């Protein structure tokens, strides 16, 4: 390898790492606005319980998937054997992010039991059916091979990512309001999705096999799904449902001694 090639590889590694850690920060921070909003309002009204269920379940699967690929050499070797010798694209920031996201998702889900919520706020039959159905598939896949079971984890997470925002978008439409749903979460999520997608494409292009981007389908799918739904939520928040009067937010502000009664969330 020539000096120029070594320099190019070093620049590529640095850029990939920068993209990875930047999307990690954006996606990681994106969980906090909703937690803080719930705390400030002392309520989760306006927040879909199905969204919370999909988040906890999905990130549990994602954390297990990343752990297996990052630490288990036999699974990594099996991936290489099935993909013409290419290495999997799970990075340390992916591993760290998945566990951080899981912890914050559990906290947000726990808030739904502690803070006030409407009597109709409960997990739907669809969410329960998805959970039990995919869990049964996961158990059966173990009898096929551990590798297949681990890879199925990634597709379960991808499924959660593809559908988890639908109940929230539907709830916003029903209420004609985004009150109780943090837009700051969405803006940060959009940023993270774009950066995650950029890192995956960069790594695949540098490896000489663009199709390798699909070797980590959960990361690829998460980026596309999050960006698409984030655009929808931005439209709902800033264009369709601009009346964001929230009596619970005002009550929280009065309790905390805030003077303003305007809420952007």
PDB file of C-alpha atoms in Angstrom:
ATOM      1  CA  UNK A   1       0.000   0.000   0.000  1.00  0.00           C
ATOM      2  CA  UNK A   2       1.413   3.372  -1.010  1.00  0.00           C
ATOM      3  CA  UNK A   3       1.776   6.383   1.292  1.00  0.00           C
ATOM      4  CA  UNK A   4      -1.137   8.094  -0.467  1.00  0.00           C
ATOM      5  CA  UNK A   5      -3.334   5.050   0.061  1.00  0.00           C
ATOM      6  CA  UNK A   6      -2.383   4.891   3.726  1.00  0.00           C
ATOM      7  CA  UNK A   7      -3.237   8.574   4.120  1.00  0.00           C
ATOM      8  CA  UNK A   8      -6.563   8.072   2.336  1.00  0.00           C
ATOM      9  CA  UNK A   9      -7.398   5.108   4.588  1.00  0.00           C
ATOM     10  CA  UNK A  10      -6.531   7.125   7.699  1.00  0.00           C
ATOM     11  CA  UNK A  11      -8.752  10.011   6.573  1.00  0.00           C
ATOM     12  CA  UNK A  12     -11.582   7.592   5.837  1.00  0.00           C
ATOM     13  CA  UNK A  13     -11.252   5.935   9.249  1.00  0.00           C
ATOM     14  CA  UNK A  14     -11.314   9.325  10.963  1.00  0.00           C
ATOM     15  CA  UNK A  15     -14.347  10.515   9.003  1.00  0.00           C
ATOM     16  CA  UNK A  16     -16.221   7.273   9.668  1.00  0.00           C
ATOM     17  CA  UNK A  17     -15.472   7.490  13.386  1.00  0.00           C
ATOM     18  CA  UNK A  18     -16.540  11.154  13.480  1.00  0.00           C
ATOM     19  CA  UNK A  19     -19.831  10.348  11.764  1.00  0.00           C
ATOM     20  CA  UNK A  20     -20.398   7.406  14.080  1.00  0.00           C
ATOM     21  CA  UNK A  21     -19.870   9.291  17.289  1.00  0.00           C
ATOM     22  CA  UNK A  22     -21.805  12.342  16.063  1.00  0.00           C
ATOM     23  CA  UNK A  23     -24.870  10.275  15.193  1.00  0.00           C
ATOM     24  CA  UNK A  24     -24.441   8.465  18.499  1.00  0.00           C
ATOM     25  CA  UNK A  25     -24.569  11.787  20.344  1.00  0.00           C
ATOM     26  CA  UNK A  26     -27.551  13.063  18.329  1.00  0.00           C
ATOM     27  CA  UNK A  27     -29.562   9.860  18.709  1.00  0.00           C
ATOM     28  CA  UNK A  28     -28.593   9.436  22.363  1.00  0.00           C
ATOM     29  CA  UNK A  29     -29.515  12.986  23.335  1.00  0.00           C
ATOM     30  CA  UNK A  30     -32.801  12.630  21.421  1.00  0.00           C
ATOM     31  CA  UNK A  31     -34.218  10.414  24.196  1.00  0.00           C
ATOM     32  CA  UNK A  32     -33.871  13.046  26.900  1.00  0.00           C
ATOM     33  CA  UNK A  33     -36.366  15.723  25.724  1.00  0.00           C
ATOM     34  CA  UNK A  34     -39.309  13.288  26.027  1.00  0.00           C
ATOM     35  CA  UNK A  35     -38.208  12.147  29.481  1.00  0.00           C
ATOM     36  CA  UNK A  36     -37.831  15.756  30.632  1.00  0.00           C
ATOM     37  CA  UNK A  37     -41.171  16.758  29.082  1.00  0.00           C
ATOM     38  CA  UNK A  38     -42.946  13.901  30.880  1.00  0.00           C
ATOM     39  CA  UNK A  39     -41.301  14.943  34.137  1.00  0.00           C
ATOM     40  CA  UNK A  40     -42.241  18.589  33.659  1.00  0.00           C
ATOM     41  CA  UNK A  41     -45.870  17.785  32.803  1.00  0.00           C
ATOM     42  CA  UNK A  42     -46.150  14.943  35.365  1.00  0.00           C
ATOM     43  CA  UNK A  43     -48.120  13.196  32.637  1.00  0.00           C
ATOM     44  CA  UNK A  44     -47.657  11.030  29.534  1.00  0.00           C
ATOM     45  CA  UNK A  45     -50.948  12.077  27.951  1.00  0.00           C
ATOM     46  CA  UNK A  46     -50.341  12.576  24.239  1.00  0.00           C
ATOM     47  CA  UNK A  47     -47.663   9.866  24.154  1.00  0.00           C
ATOM     48  CA  UNK A  48     -48.434   6.519  22.506  1.00  0.00           C
ATOM     49  CA  UNK A  49     -47.941   3.485  24.763  1.00  0.00           C
ATOM     50  CA  UNK A  50     -47.405   1.313  21.684  1.00  0.00           C
ATOM     51  CA  UNK A  51     -44.453   3.545  20.748  1.00  0.00           C
ATOM     52  CA  UNK A  52     -42.912   2.931  24.166  1.00  0.00           C
ATOM     53  CA  UNK A  53     -43.454  -0.841  23.937  1.00  0.00           C
ATOM     54  CA  UNK A  54     -41.865  -1.046  20.483  1.00  0.00           C
ATOM     55  CA  UNK A  55     -38.936   1.054  21.682  1.00  0.00           C
ATOM     56  CA  UNK A  56     -38.108  -1.160  24.673  1.00  0.00           C
ATOM     57  CA  UNK A  57     -38.563  -4.392  22.723  1.00  0.00           C
ATOM     58  CA  UNK A  58     -36.694  -3.128  19.678  1.00  0.00           C
ATOM     59  CA  UNK A  59     -33.687  -1.802  21.537  1.00  0.00           C
ATOM     60  CA  UNK A  60     -33.476  -4.991  23.600  1.00  0.00           C
ATOM     61  CA  UNK A  61     -33.132  -6.933  20.348  1.00  0.00           C
ATOM     62  CA  UNK A  62     -30.692  -4.386  18.921  1.00  0.00           C
ATOM     63  CA  UNK A  63     -28.470  -4.501  22.008  1.00  0.00           C
ATOM     64  CA  UNK A  64     -28.353  -8.312  21.908  1.00  0.00           C
ATOM     65  CA  UNK A  65     -27.619  -8.292  18.163  1.00  0.00           C
ATOM     66  CA  UNK A  66     -24.748  -5.811  18.527  1.00  0.00           C
ATOM     67  CA  UNK A  67     -23.339  -7.686  21.522  1.00  0.00           C
ATOM     68  CA  UNK A  68     -23.283 -10.975  19.632  1.00  0.00           C
ATOM     69  CA  UNK A  69     -21.611  -9.536  16.537  1.00  0.00           C
ATOM     70  CA  UNK A  70     -19.116  -7.415  18.460  1.00  0.00           C
ATOM     71  CA  UNK A  71     -17.946 -10.001  20.996  1.00  0.00           C
ATOM     72  CA  UNK A  72     -18.717 -13.448  19.562  1.00  0.00           C
ATOM     73  CA  UNK A  73     -15.973 -14.510  17.143  1.00  0.00           C
ATOM     74  CA  UNK A  74     -17.868 -17.530  15.811  1.00  0.00           C
ATOM     75  CA  UNK A  75     -20.800 -15.351  14.750  1.00  0.00           C
ATOM     76  CA  UNK A  76     -18.419 -12.882  13.119  1.00  0.00           C
ATOM     77  CA  UNK A  77     -16.697 -15.734  11.274  1.00  0.00           C
ATOM     78  CA  UNK A  78     -20.050 -17.103  10.124  1.00  0.00           C
ATOM     79  CA  UNK A  79     -20.986 -13.670   8.791  1.00  0.00           C
ATOM     80  CA  UNK A  80     -17.724 -13.493   6.839  1.00  0.00           C
ATOM     81  CA  UNK A  81     -18.267 -16.974   5.426  1.00  0.00           C
ATOM     82  CA  UNK A  82     -21.736 -16.049   4.170  1.00  0.00           C
ATOM     83  CA  UNK A  83     -20.619 -12.669   2.777  1.00  0.00           C
ATOM     84  CA  UNK A  84     -17.512 -13.408   0.703  1.00  0.00           C
ATOM     85  CA  UNK A  85     -15.079 -12.727   3.524  1.00  0.00           C
ATOM     86  CA  UNK A  86     -16.372  -9.246   4.372  1.00  0.00           C
ATOM     87  CA  UNK A  87     -16.449  -8.200   8.011  1.00  0.00           C
ATOM     88  CA  UNK A  88     -19.662  -7.077   9.709  1.00  0.00           C
ATOM     89  CA  UNK A  89     -20.115  -3.341  10.192  1.00  0.00           C
ATOM     90  CA  UNK A  90     -21.030  -3.264  13.893  1.00  0.00           C
ATOM     91  CA  UNK A  91     -18.887  -0.629  15.622  1.00  0.00           C
ATOM     92  CA  UNK A  92     -18.305   0.086  19.305  1.00  0.00           C
ATOM     93  CA  UNK A  93     -20.462   3.227  19.081  1.00  0.00           C
ATOM     94  CA  UNK A  94     -23.317   1.011  17.803  1.00  0.00           C
ATOM     95  CA  UNK A  95     -22.919  -1.234  20.850  1.00  0.00           C
ATOM     96  CA  UNK A  96     -22.745   1.679  23.278  1.00  0.00           C
ATOM     97  CA  UNK A  97     -25.685   3.453  21.665  1.00  0.00           C
ATOM     98  CA  UNK A  98     -27.938   0.395  21.784  1.00  0.00           C
ATOM     99  CA  UNK A  99     -27.518  -0.092  25.535  1.00  0.00           C
ATOM    100  CA  UNK A 100     -27.819   3.625  26.266  1.00  0.00           C
ATOM    101  CA  UNK A 101     -30.999   3.797  24.166  1.00  0.00           C
ATOM    102  CA  UNK A 102     -32.408   0.718  25.891  1.00  0.00           C
ATOM    103  CA  UNK A 103     -31.841   2.211  29.343  1.00  0.00           C
ATOM    104  CA  UNK A 104     -33.556   5.497  28.409  1.00  0.00           C
ATOM    105  CA  UNK A 105     -36.413   3.665  26.676  1.00  0.00           C
ATOM    106  CA  UNK A 106     -37.030   1.691  29.870  1.00  0.00           C
ATOM    107  CA  UNK A 107     -37.045   4.931  31.890  1.00  0.00           C
ATOM    108  CA  UNK A 108     -39.593   6.511  29.520  1.00  0.00           C
ATOM    109  CA  UNK A 109     -41.744   3.373  29.635  1.00  0.00           C
ATOM    110  CA  UNK A 110     -41.594   3.386  33.449  1.00  0.00           C
ATOM    111  CA  UNK A 111     -42.825   6.990  33.442  1.00  0.00           C
ATOM    112  CA  UNK A 112     -46.032   5.798  31.755  1.00  0.00           C
ATOM    113  CA  UNK A 113     -46.832   3.828  34.920  1.00  0.00           C
ATOM    114  CA  UNK A 114     -45.814   6.546  37.357  1.00  0.00           C
ATOM    115  CA  UNK A 115     -47.258   9.684  35.742  1.00  0.00           C
ATOM    116  CA  UNK A 116     -50.854  10.419  34.799  1.00  0.00           C
ATOM    117  CA  UNK A 117     -52.168   8.940  31.589  1.00  0.00           C
ATOM    118  CA  UNK A 118     -55.568   8.657  29.955  1.00  0.00           C
ATOM    119  CA  UNK A 119     -57.720   5.610  30.622  1.00  0.00           C
ATOM    120  CA  UNK A 120     -57.473   4.689  26.938  1.00  0.00           C
ATOM    121  CA  UNK A 121     -53.669   4.713  26.962  1.00  0.00           C
ATOM    122  CA  UNK A 122     -52.667   1.068  26.897  1.00  0.00           C
ATOM    123  CA  UNK A 123     -50.775  -1.326  24.635  1.00  0.00           C
ATOM    124  CA  UNK A 124     -52.899  -2.309  21.643  1.00  0.00           C
ATOM    125  CA  UNK A 125     -53.654  -5.828  20.473  1.00  0.00           C
ATOM    126  CA  UNK A 126     -51.440  -5.149  17.467  1.00  0.00           C
ATOM    127  CA  UNK A 127     -48.434  -4.336  19.660  1.00  0.00           C
ATOM    128  CA  UNK A 128     -49.037  -7.354  21.903  1.00  0.00           C
ATOM    129  CA  UNK A 129     -49.493  -9.594  18.874  1.00  0.00           C
ATOM    130  CA  UNK A 130     -46.260  -8.340  17.315  1.00  0.00           C
ATOM    131  CA  UNK A 131     -44.375  -8.968  20.554  1.00  0.00           C
ATOM    132  CA  UNK A 132     -45.625 -12.509  21.178  1.00  0.00           C
ATOM    133  CA  UNK A 133     -45.493 -13.492  17.512  1.00  0.00           C
ATOM    134  CA  UNK A 134     -41.904 -12.387  16.918  1.00  0.00           C
ATOM    135  CA  UNK A 135     -40.813 -13.768  20.286  1.00  0.00           C
ATOM    136  CA  UNK A 136     -42.157 -17.190  19.277  1.00  0.00           C
ATOM    137  CA  UNK A 137     -40.274 -16.955  15.972  1.00  0.00           C
ATOM    138  CA  UNK A 138     -37.096 -16.054  17.855  1.00  0.00           C
ATOM    139  CA  UNK A 139     -37.381 -19.062  20.155  1.00  0.00           C
ATOM    140  CA  UNK A 140     -37.960 -21.401  17.196  1.00  0.00           C
ATOM    141  CA  UNK A 141     -34.998 -19.925  15.273  1.00  0.00           C
ATOM    142  CA  UNK A 142     -32.633 -20.932  18.082  1.00  0.00           C
ATOM    143  CA  UNK A 143     -33.228 -24.577  17.114  1.00  0.00           C
ATOM    144  CA  UNK A 144     -32.049 -23.756  13.588  1.00  0.00           C
ATOM    145  CA  UNK A 145     -28.784 -21.997  14.520  1.00  0.00           C
ATOM    146  CA  UNK A 146     -27.585 -19.318  16.897  1.00  0.00           C
ATOM    147  CA  UNK A 147     -26.479 -17.209  13.933  1.00  0.00           C
ATOM    148  CA  UNK A 148     -29.988 -17.243  12.454  1.00  0.00           C
ATOM    149  CA  UNK A 149     -31.468 -16.317  15.835  1.00  0.00           C
ATOM    150  CA  UNK A 150     -29.045 -13.415  16.236  1.00  0.00           C
ATOM    151  CA  UNK A 151     -29.760 -12.157  12.733  1.00  0.00           C
ATOM    152  CA  UNK A 152     -33.492 -12.424  13.394  1.00  0.00           C
ATOM    153  CA  UNK A 153     -32.959 -10.018  16.304  1.00  0.00           C
ATOM    154  CA  UNK A 154     -31.860  -7.398  13.792  1.00  0.00           C
ATOM    155  CA  UNK A 155     -35.005  -7.860  11.721  1.00  0.00           C
ATOM    156  CA  UNK A 156     -37.229  -7.645  14.789  1.00  0.00           C
ATOM    157  CA  UNK A 157     -35.555  -4.343  15.654  1.00  0.00           C
ATOM    158  CA  UNK A 158     -35.988  -3.215  12.068  1.00  0.00           C
ATOM    159  CA  UNK A 159     -39.669  -4.147  12.258  1.00  0.00           C
ATOM    160  CA  UNK A 160     -40.047  -2.134  15.464  1.00  0.00           C
ATOM    161  CA  UNK A 161     -38.323   0.843  13.851  1.00  0.00           C
ATOM    162  CA  UNK A 162     -40.574   0.663  10.807  1.00  0.00           C
ATOM    163  CA  UNK A 163     -43.852   0.598  12.741  1.00  0.00           C
ATOM    164  CA  UNK A 164     -43.212   2.196  16.122  1.00  0.00           C
ATOM    165  CA  UNK A 165     -43.960   5.749  14.956  1.00  0.00           C
ATOM    166  CA  UNK A 166     -47.270   4.835  13.297  1.00  0.00           C
ATOM    167  CA  UNK A 167     -49.276   4.741  16.569  1.00  0.00           C
ATOM    168  CA  UNK A 168     -47.852   8.130  17.598  1.00  0.00           C
ATOM    169  CA  UNK A 169     -48.606   9.716  14.232  1.00  0.00           C
ATOM    170  CA  UNK A 170     -52.128   8.279  14.409  1.00  0.00           C
ATOM    171  CA  UNK A 171     -52.586   9.583  17.960  1.00  0.00           C
ATOM    172  CA  UNK A 172     -51.450  13.063  16.906  1.00  0.00           C
ATOM    173  CA  UNK A 173     -53.964  12.940  14.045  1.00  0.00           C
ATOM    174  CA  UNK A 174     -56.780  11.830  16.340  1.00  0.00           C
ATOM    175  CA  UNK A 175     -56.030  14.579  18.878  1.00  0.00           C
ATOM    176  CA  UNK A 176     -55.173  17.148  16.175  1.00  0.00           C
ATOM    177  CA  UNK A 177     -52.294  18.091  18.432  1.00  0.00           C
ATOM    178  CA  UNK A 178     -48.688  17.176  19.185  1.00  0.00           C
ATOM    179  CA  UNK A 179     -48.917  18.304  22.827  1.00  0.00           C
ATOM    180  CA  UNK A 180     -47.131  15.766  24.997  1.00  0.00           C
ATOM    181  CA  UNK A 181     -44.855  14.637  22.145  1.00  0.00           C
ATOM    182  CA  UNK A 182     -41.457  16.349  22.088  1.00  0.00           C
ATOM    183  CA  UNK A 183     -40.441  17.869  18.749  1.00  0.00           C
ATOM    184  CA  UNK A 184     -36.862  18.185  20.010  1.00  0.00           C
ATOM    185  CA  UNK A 185     -36.727  14.407  20.108  1.00  0.00           C
ATOM    186  CA  UNK A 186     -37.692  14.354  16.433  1.00  0.00           C
ATOM    187  CA  UNK A 187     -35.203  16.997  15.292  1.00  0.00           C
ATOM    188  CA  UNK A 188     -32.330  15.185  16.995  1.00  0.00           C
ATOM    189  CA  UNK A 189     -33.548  11.834  15.672  1.00  0.00           C
ATOM    190  CA  UNK A 190     -33.576  13.230  12.122  1.00  0.00           C
ATOM    191  CA  UNK A 191     -29.996  14.416  12.521  1.00  0.00           C
ATOM    192  CA  UNK A 192     -28.900  11.035  13.864  1.00  0.00           C
ATOM    193  CA  UNK A 193     -30.655   9.143  11.081  1.00  0.00           C
ATOM    194  CA  UNK A 194     -28.946  11.134   8.351  1.00  0.00           C
ATOM    195  CA  UNK A 195     -25.511  10.747   9.946  1.00  0.00           C
ATOM    196  CA  UNK A 196     -25.994   7.022  10.566  1.00  0.00           C
ATOM    197  CA  UNK A 197     -26.957   6.481   6.948  1.00  0.00           C
ATOM    198  CA  UNK A 198     -23.953   8.520   5.789  1.00  0.00           C
ATOM    199  CA  UNK A 199     -21.518   6.456   7.898  1.00  0.00           C
ATOM    200  CA  UNK A 200     -22.933   3.171   6.642  1.00  0.00           C
ATOM    201  CA  UNK A 201     -22.662   4.231   2.992  1.00  0.00           C
ATOM    202  CA  UNK A 202     -19.135   5.565   3.546  1.00  0.00           C
ATOM    203  CA  UNK A 203     -17.942   2.337   5.186  1.00  0.00           C
ATOM    204  CA  UNK A 204     -19.503   0.196   2.470  1.00  0.00           C
ATOM    205  CA  UNK A 205     -18.021   2.329  -0.321  1.00  0.00           C
ATOM    206  CA  UNK A 206     -14.546   2.215   1.245  1.00  0.00           C
ATOM    207  CA  UNK A 207     -14.739  -1.575   1.491  1.00  0.00           C
ATOM    208  CA  UNK A 208     -15.340  -1.766  -2.261  1.00  0.00           C
ATOM    209  CA  UNK A 209     -18.735  -3.412  -1.838  1.00  0.00           C
ATOM    210  CA  UNK A 210     -21.640  -0.991  -1.645  1.00  0.00           C
ATOM    211  CA  UNK A 211     -24.057  -3.907  -1.189  1.00  0.00           C
ATOM    212  CA  UNK A 212     -22.306  -4.533   2.123  1.00  0.00           C
ATOM    213  CA  UNK A 213     -24.377  -1.694   3.576  1.00  0.00           C
ATOM    214  CA  UNK A 214     -27.216  -4.211   3.682  1.00  0.00           C
ATOM    215  CA  UNK A 215     -25.015  -6.460   5.828  1.00  0.00           C
ATOM    216  CA  UNK A 216     -26.239  -4.383   8.763  1.00  0.00           C
ATOM    217  CA  UNK A 217     -29.919  -4.134   7.728  1.00  0.00           C
ATOM    218  CA  UNK A 218     -31.111  -2.863  11.089  1.00  0.00           C
ATOM    219  CA  UNK A 219     -28.811   0.172  10.975  1.00  0.00           C
ATOM    220  CA  UNK A 220     -29.648   0.847   7.332  1.00  0.00           C
ATOM    221  CA  UNK A 221     -33.378   0.471   7.950  1.00  0.00           C
ATOM    222  CA  UNK A 222     -33.330   2.523  11.139  1.00  0.00           C
ATOM    223  CA  UNK A 223     -31.758   5.426   9.285  1.00  0.00           C
ATOM    224  CA  UNK A 224     -34.323   5.385   6.484  1.00  0.00           C
ATOM    225  CA  UNK A 225     -37.336   4.806   8.744  1.00  0.00           C
ATOM    226  CA  UNK A 226     -36.393   7.470  11.268  1.00  0.00           C
ATOM    227  CA  UNK A 227     -35.808  10.125   8.609  1.00  0.00           C
ATOM    228  CA  UNK A 228     -39.113   9.392   6.880  1.00  0.00           C
ATOM    229  CA  UNK A 229     -41.225   9.540  10.023  1.00  0.00           C
ATOM    230  CA  UNK A 230     -39.310  12.528  11.376  1.00  0.00           C
ATOM    231  CA  UNK A 231     -40.348  14.507   8.310  1.00  0.00           C
ATOM    232  CA  UNK A 232     -43.973  13.504   8.965  1.00  0.00           C
ATOM    233  CA  UNK A 233     -43.794  14.635  12.601  1.00  0.00           C
ATOM    234  CA  UNK A 234     -42.216  17.951  11.631  1.00  0.00           C
ATOM    235  CA  UNK A 235     -45.115  18.530   9.228  1.00  0.00           C
ATOM    236  CA  UNK A 236     -47.636  17.629  11.943  1.00  0.00           C
ATOM    237  CA  UNK A 237     -45.993  19.866  14.537  1.00  0.00           C
ATOM    238  CA  UNK A 238     -45.162  22.964  12.489  1.00  0.00           C
ATOM    239  CA  UNK A 239     -47.798  22.908   9.735  1.00  0.00           C
ATOM    240  CA  UNK A 240     -50.880  20.796  10.524  1.00  0.00           C
ATOM    241  CA  UNK A 241     -51.335  21.158  14.285  1.00  0.00           C
ATOM    242  CA  UNK A 242     -49.928  24.531  15.255  1.00  0.00           C
ATOM    243  CA  UNK A 243     -52.290  24.988  18.209  1.00  0.00           C
ATOM    244  CA  UNK A 244     -50.130  23.365  20.896  1.00  0.00           C
ATOM    245  CA  UNK A 245     -51.951  24.667  23.965  1.00  0.00           C
ATOM    246  CA  UNK A 246     -51.145  22.242  26.771  1.00  0.00           C
ATOM    247  CA  UNK A 247     -52.862  22.787  30.113  1.00  0.00           C
ATOM    248  CA  UNK A 248     -50.623  20.206  31.799  1.00  0.00           C
ATOM    249  CA  UNK A 249     -47.492  21.984  30.642  1.00  0.00           C
ATOM    250  CA  UNK A 250     -48.879  25.256  32.013  1.00  0.00           C
ATOM    251  CA  UNK A 251     -49.678  23.611  35.351  1.00  0.00           C
ATOM    252  CA  UNK A 252     -46.124  22.265  35.507  1.00  0.00           C
ATOM    253  CA  UNK A 253     -44.706  25.688  34.691  1.00  0.00           C
ATOM    254  CA  UNK A 254     -46.786  27.300  37.424  1.00  0.00           C
ATOM    255  CA  UNK A 255     -45.581  24.682  39.909  1.00  0.00           C
ATOM    256  CA  UNK A 256     -41.964  25.199  38.912  1.00  0.00           C
ATOM    257  CA  UNK A 257     -42.341  28.970  38.955  1.00  0.00           C
ATOM    258  CA  UNK A 258     -41.953  29.581  35.221  1.00  0.00           C
ATOM    259  CA  UNK A 259     -43.402  32.826  33.956  1.00  0.00           C
ATOM    260  CA  UNK A 260     -44.070  31.855  30.342  1.00  0.00           C
ATOM    261  CA  UNK A 261     -47.080  29.753  29.383  1.00  0.00           C
ATOM    262  CA  UNK A 262     -45.939  29.124  25.815  1.00  0.00           C
ATOM    263  CA  UNK A 263     -44.964  25.533  25.010  1.00  0.00           C
ATOM    264  CA  UNK A 264     -43.166  24.446  21.869  1.00  0.00           C
ATOM    265  CA  UNK A 265     -43.631  20.740  22.701  1.00  0.00           C
TER     266      UNK A 265
END
